[in-house]
PDB file of C-alpha atoms and ligand atoms in Angstrom:
ATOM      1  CA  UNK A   1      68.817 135.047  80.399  1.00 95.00           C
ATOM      2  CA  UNK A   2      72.464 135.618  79.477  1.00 97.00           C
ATOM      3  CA  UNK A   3      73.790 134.896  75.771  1.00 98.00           C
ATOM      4  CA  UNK A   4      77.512 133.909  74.609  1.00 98.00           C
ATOM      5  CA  UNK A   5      78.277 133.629  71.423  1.00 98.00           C
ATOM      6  CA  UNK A   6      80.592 131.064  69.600  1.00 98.00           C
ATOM      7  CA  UNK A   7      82.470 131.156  66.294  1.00 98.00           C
ATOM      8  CA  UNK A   8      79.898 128.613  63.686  1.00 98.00           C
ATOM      9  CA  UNK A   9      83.006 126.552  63.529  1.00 98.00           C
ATOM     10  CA  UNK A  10      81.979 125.405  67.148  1.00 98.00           C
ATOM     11  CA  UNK A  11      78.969 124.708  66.963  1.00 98.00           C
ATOM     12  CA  UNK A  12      78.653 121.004  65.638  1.00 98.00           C
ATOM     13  CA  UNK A  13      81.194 120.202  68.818  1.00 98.00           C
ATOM     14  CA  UNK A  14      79.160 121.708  71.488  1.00 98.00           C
ATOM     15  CA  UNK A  15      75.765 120.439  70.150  1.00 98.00           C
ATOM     16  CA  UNK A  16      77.314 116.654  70.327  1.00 98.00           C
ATOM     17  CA  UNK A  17      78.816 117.285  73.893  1.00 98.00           C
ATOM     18  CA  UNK A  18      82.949 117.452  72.519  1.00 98.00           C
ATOM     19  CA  UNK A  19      83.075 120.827  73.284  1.00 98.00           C
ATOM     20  CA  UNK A  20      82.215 121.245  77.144  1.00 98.00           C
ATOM     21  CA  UNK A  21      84.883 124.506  78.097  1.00 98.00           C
ATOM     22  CA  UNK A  22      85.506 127.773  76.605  1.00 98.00           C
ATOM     23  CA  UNK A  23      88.201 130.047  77.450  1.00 98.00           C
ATOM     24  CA  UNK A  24      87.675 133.445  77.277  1.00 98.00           C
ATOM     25  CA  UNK A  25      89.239 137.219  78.158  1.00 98.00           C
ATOM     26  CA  UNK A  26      87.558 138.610  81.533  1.00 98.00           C
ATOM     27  CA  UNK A  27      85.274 140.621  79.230  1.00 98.00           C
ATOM     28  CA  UNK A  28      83.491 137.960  77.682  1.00 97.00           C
ATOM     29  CA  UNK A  29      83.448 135.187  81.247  1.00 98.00           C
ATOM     30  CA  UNK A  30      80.603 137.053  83.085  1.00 97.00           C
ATOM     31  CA  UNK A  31      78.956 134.478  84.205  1.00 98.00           C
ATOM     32  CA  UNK A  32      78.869 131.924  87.202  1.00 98.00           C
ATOM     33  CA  UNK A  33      78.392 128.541  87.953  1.00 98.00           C
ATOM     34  CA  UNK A  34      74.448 127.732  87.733  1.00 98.00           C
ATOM     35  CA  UNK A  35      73.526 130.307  85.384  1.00 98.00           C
ATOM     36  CA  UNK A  36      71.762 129.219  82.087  1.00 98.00           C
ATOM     37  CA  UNK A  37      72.773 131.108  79.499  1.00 98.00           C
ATOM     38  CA  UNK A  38      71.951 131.399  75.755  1.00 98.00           C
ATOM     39  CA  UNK A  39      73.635 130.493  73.003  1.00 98.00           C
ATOM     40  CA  UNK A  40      74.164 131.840  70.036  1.00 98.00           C
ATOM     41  CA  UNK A  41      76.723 132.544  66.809  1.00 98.00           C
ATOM     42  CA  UNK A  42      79.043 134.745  66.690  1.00 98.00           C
ATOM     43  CA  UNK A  43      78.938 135.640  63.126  1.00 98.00           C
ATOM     44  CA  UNK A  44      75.404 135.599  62.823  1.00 98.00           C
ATOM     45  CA  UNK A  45      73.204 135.746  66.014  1.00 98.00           C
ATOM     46  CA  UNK A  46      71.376 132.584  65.325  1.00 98.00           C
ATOM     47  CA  UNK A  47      70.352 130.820  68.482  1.00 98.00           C
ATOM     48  CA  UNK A  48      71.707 127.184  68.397  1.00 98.00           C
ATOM     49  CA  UNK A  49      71.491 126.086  72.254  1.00 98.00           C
ATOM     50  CA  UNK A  50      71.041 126.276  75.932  1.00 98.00           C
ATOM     51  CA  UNK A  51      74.181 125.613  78.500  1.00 98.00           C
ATOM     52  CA  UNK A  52      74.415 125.721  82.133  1.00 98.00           C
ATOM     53  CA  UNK A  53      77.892 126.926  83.852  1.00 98.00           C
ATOM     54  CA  UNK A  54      79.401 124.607  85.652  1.00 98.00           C
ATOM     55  CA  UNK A  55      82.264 126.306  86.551  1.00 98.00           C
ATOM     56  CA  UNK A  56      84.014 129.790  85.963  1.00 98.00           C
ATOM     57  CA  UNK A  57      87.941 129.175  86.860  1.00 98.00           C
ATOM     58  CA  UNK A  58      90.823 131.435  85.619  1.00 98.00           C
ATOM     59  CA  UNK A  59      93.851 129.584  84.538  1.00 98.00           C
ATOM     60  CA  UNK A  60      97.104 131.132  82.338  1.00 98.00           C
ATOM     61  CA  UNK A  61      97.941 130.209  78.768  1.00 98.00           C
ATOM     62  CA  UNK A  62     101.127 128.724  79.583  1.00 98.00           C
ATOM     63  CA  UNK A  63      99.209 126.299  81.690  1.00 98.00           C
ATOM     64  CA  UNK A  64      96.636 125.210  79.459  1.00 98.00           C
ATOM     65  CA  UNK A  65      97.617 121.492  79.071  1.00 98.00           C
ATOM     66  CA  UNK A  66      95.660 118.219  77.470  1.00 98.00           C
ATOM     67  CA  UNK A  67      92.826 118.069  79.617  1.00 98.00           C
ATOM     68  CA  UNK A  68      91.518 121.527  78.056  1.00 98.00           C
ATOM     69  CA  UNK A  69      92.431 120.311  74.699  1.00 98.00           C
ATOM     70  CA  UNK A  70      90.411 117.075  75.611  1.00 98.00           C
ATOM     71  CA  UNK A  71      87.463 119.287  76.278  1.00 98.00           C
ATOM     72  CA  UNK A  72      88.052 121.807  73.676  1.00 98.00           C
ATOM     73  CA  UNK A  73      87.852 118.362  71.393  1.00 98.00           C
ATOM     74  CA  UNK A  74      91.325 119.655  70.351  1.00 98.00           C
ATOM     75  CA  UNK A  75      95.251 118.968  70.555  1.00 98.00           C
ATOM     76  CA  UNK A  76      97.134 121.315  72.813  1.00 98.00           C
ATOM     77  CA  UNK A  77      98.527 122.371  69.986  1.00 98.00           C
ATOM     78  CA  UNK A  78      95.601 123.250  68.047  1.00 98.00           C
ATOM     79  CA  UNK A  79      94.195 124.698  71.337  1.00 98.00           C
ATOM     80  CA  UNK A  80      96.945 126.646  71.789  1.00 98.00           C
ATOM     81  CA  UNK A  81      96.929 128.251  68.199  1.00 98.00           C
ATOM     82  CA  UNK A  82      92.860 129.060  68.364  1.00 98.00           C
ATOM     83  CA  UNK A  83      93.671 130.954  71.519  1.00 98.00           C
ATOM     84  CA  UNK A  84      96.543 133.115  69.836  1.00 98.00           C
ATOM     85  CA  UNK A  85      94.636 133.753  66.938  1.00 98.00           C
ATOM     86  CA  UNK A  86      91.328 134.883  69.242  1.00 98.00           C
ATOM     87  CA  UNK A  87      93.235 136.552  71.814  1.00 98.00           C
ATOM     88  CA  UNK A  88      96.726 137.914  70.346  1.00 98.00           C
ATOM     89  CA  UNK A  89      99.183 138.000  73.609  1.00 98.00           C
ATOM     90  CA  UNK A  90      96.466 137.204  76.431  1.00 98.00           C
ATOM     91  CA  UNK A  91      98.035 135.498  79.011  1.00 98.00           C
ATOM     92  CA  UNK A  92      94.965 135.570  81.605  1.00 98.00           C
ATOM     93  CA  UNK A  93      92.258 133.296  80.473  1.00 98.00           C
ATOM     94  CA  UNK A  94      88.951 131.900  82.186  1.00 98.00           C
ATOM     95  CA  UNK A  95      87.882 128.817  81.766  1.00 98.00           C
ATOM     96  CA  UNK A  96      83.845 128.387  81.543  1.00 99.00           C
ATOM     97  CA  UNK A  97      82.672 124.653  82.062  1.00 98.00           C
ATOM     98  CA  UNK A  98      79.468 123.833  80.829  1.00 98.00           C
ATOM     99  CA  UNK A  99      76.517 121.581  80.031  1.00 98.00           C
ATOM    100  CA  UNK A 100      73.894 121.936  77.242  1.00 98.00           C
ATOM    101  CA  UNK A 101      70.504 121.626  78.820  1.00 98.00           C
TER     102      UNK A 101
HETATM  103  C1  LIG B   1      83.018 134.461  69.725  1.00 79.74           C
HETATM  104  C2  LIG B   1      84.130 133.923  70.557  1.00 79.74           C
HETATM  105  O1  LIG B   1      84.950 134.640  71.074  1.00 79.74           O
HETATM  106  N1  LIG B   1      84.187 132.600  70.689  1.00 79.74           N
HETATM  107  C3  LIG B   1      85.073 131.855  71.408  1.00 79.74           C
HETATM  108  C4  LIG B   1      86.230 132.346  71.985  1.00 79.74           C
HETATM  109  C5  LIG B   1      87.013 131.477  72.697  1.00 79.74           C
HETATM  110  N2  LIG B   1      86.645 130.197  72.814  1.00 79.74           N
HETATM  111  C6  LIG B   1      85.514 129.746  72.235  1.00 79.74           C
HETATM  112  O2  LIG B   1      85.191 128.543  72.385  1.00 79.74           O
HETATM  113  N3  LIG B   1      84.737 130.577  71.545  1.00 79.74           N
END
């Protein structure tokens, strides 16, 4: 099975179904819709679920608008600023929509 890994400060979110996206650089979206895939943290390997992709879609930063920040259980503005701080000057994101299972 395939692992991702999320900061701890995630974790709560996804396990209550407010976080259902991620965006991520190319590098770290290798996956596709109907895989199940691990999950674990980033800062300390621990296993904490199991999601299924929904959906792999690229989309820009410029474009991210409320409906990702809905699903990141975020502002835009808040989005916005995790991105920048994750991905300094990455303009091409991909979004992964997901379930836990
Ligand atoms: C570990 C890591 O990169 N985690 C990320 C990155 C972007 N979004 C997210 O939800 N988690």
């Amino acid at each position: 099975m395939k692992n991702i890994t999320f900061y701890g400060r995630f974790e709560n979110d996804i396990l209550a179904g407010r976080k259902t996206i991620t965006l991520r650089e190319a590098s770290d979206a290798n996956v596709s819709a109907g895989d199940k895939v691990r999950v674990s943290r980033y800062e300390d390997d621990v296993f904490f679920c199991n999601i299924e992709v929904i959906a792999v879609t690229p989309v820009m930063f410029d474009n991210l608008n409320e409906t990702h920040a809905a699903q990141e259980n975020m502002t835009l503005e808040q989005l916005k600023d995790v991105i920048s701080e994750i991905y300094p000057g990455l303009r091409e994101l991909f979004m992964i929509e997901f379930r836990l299972i």
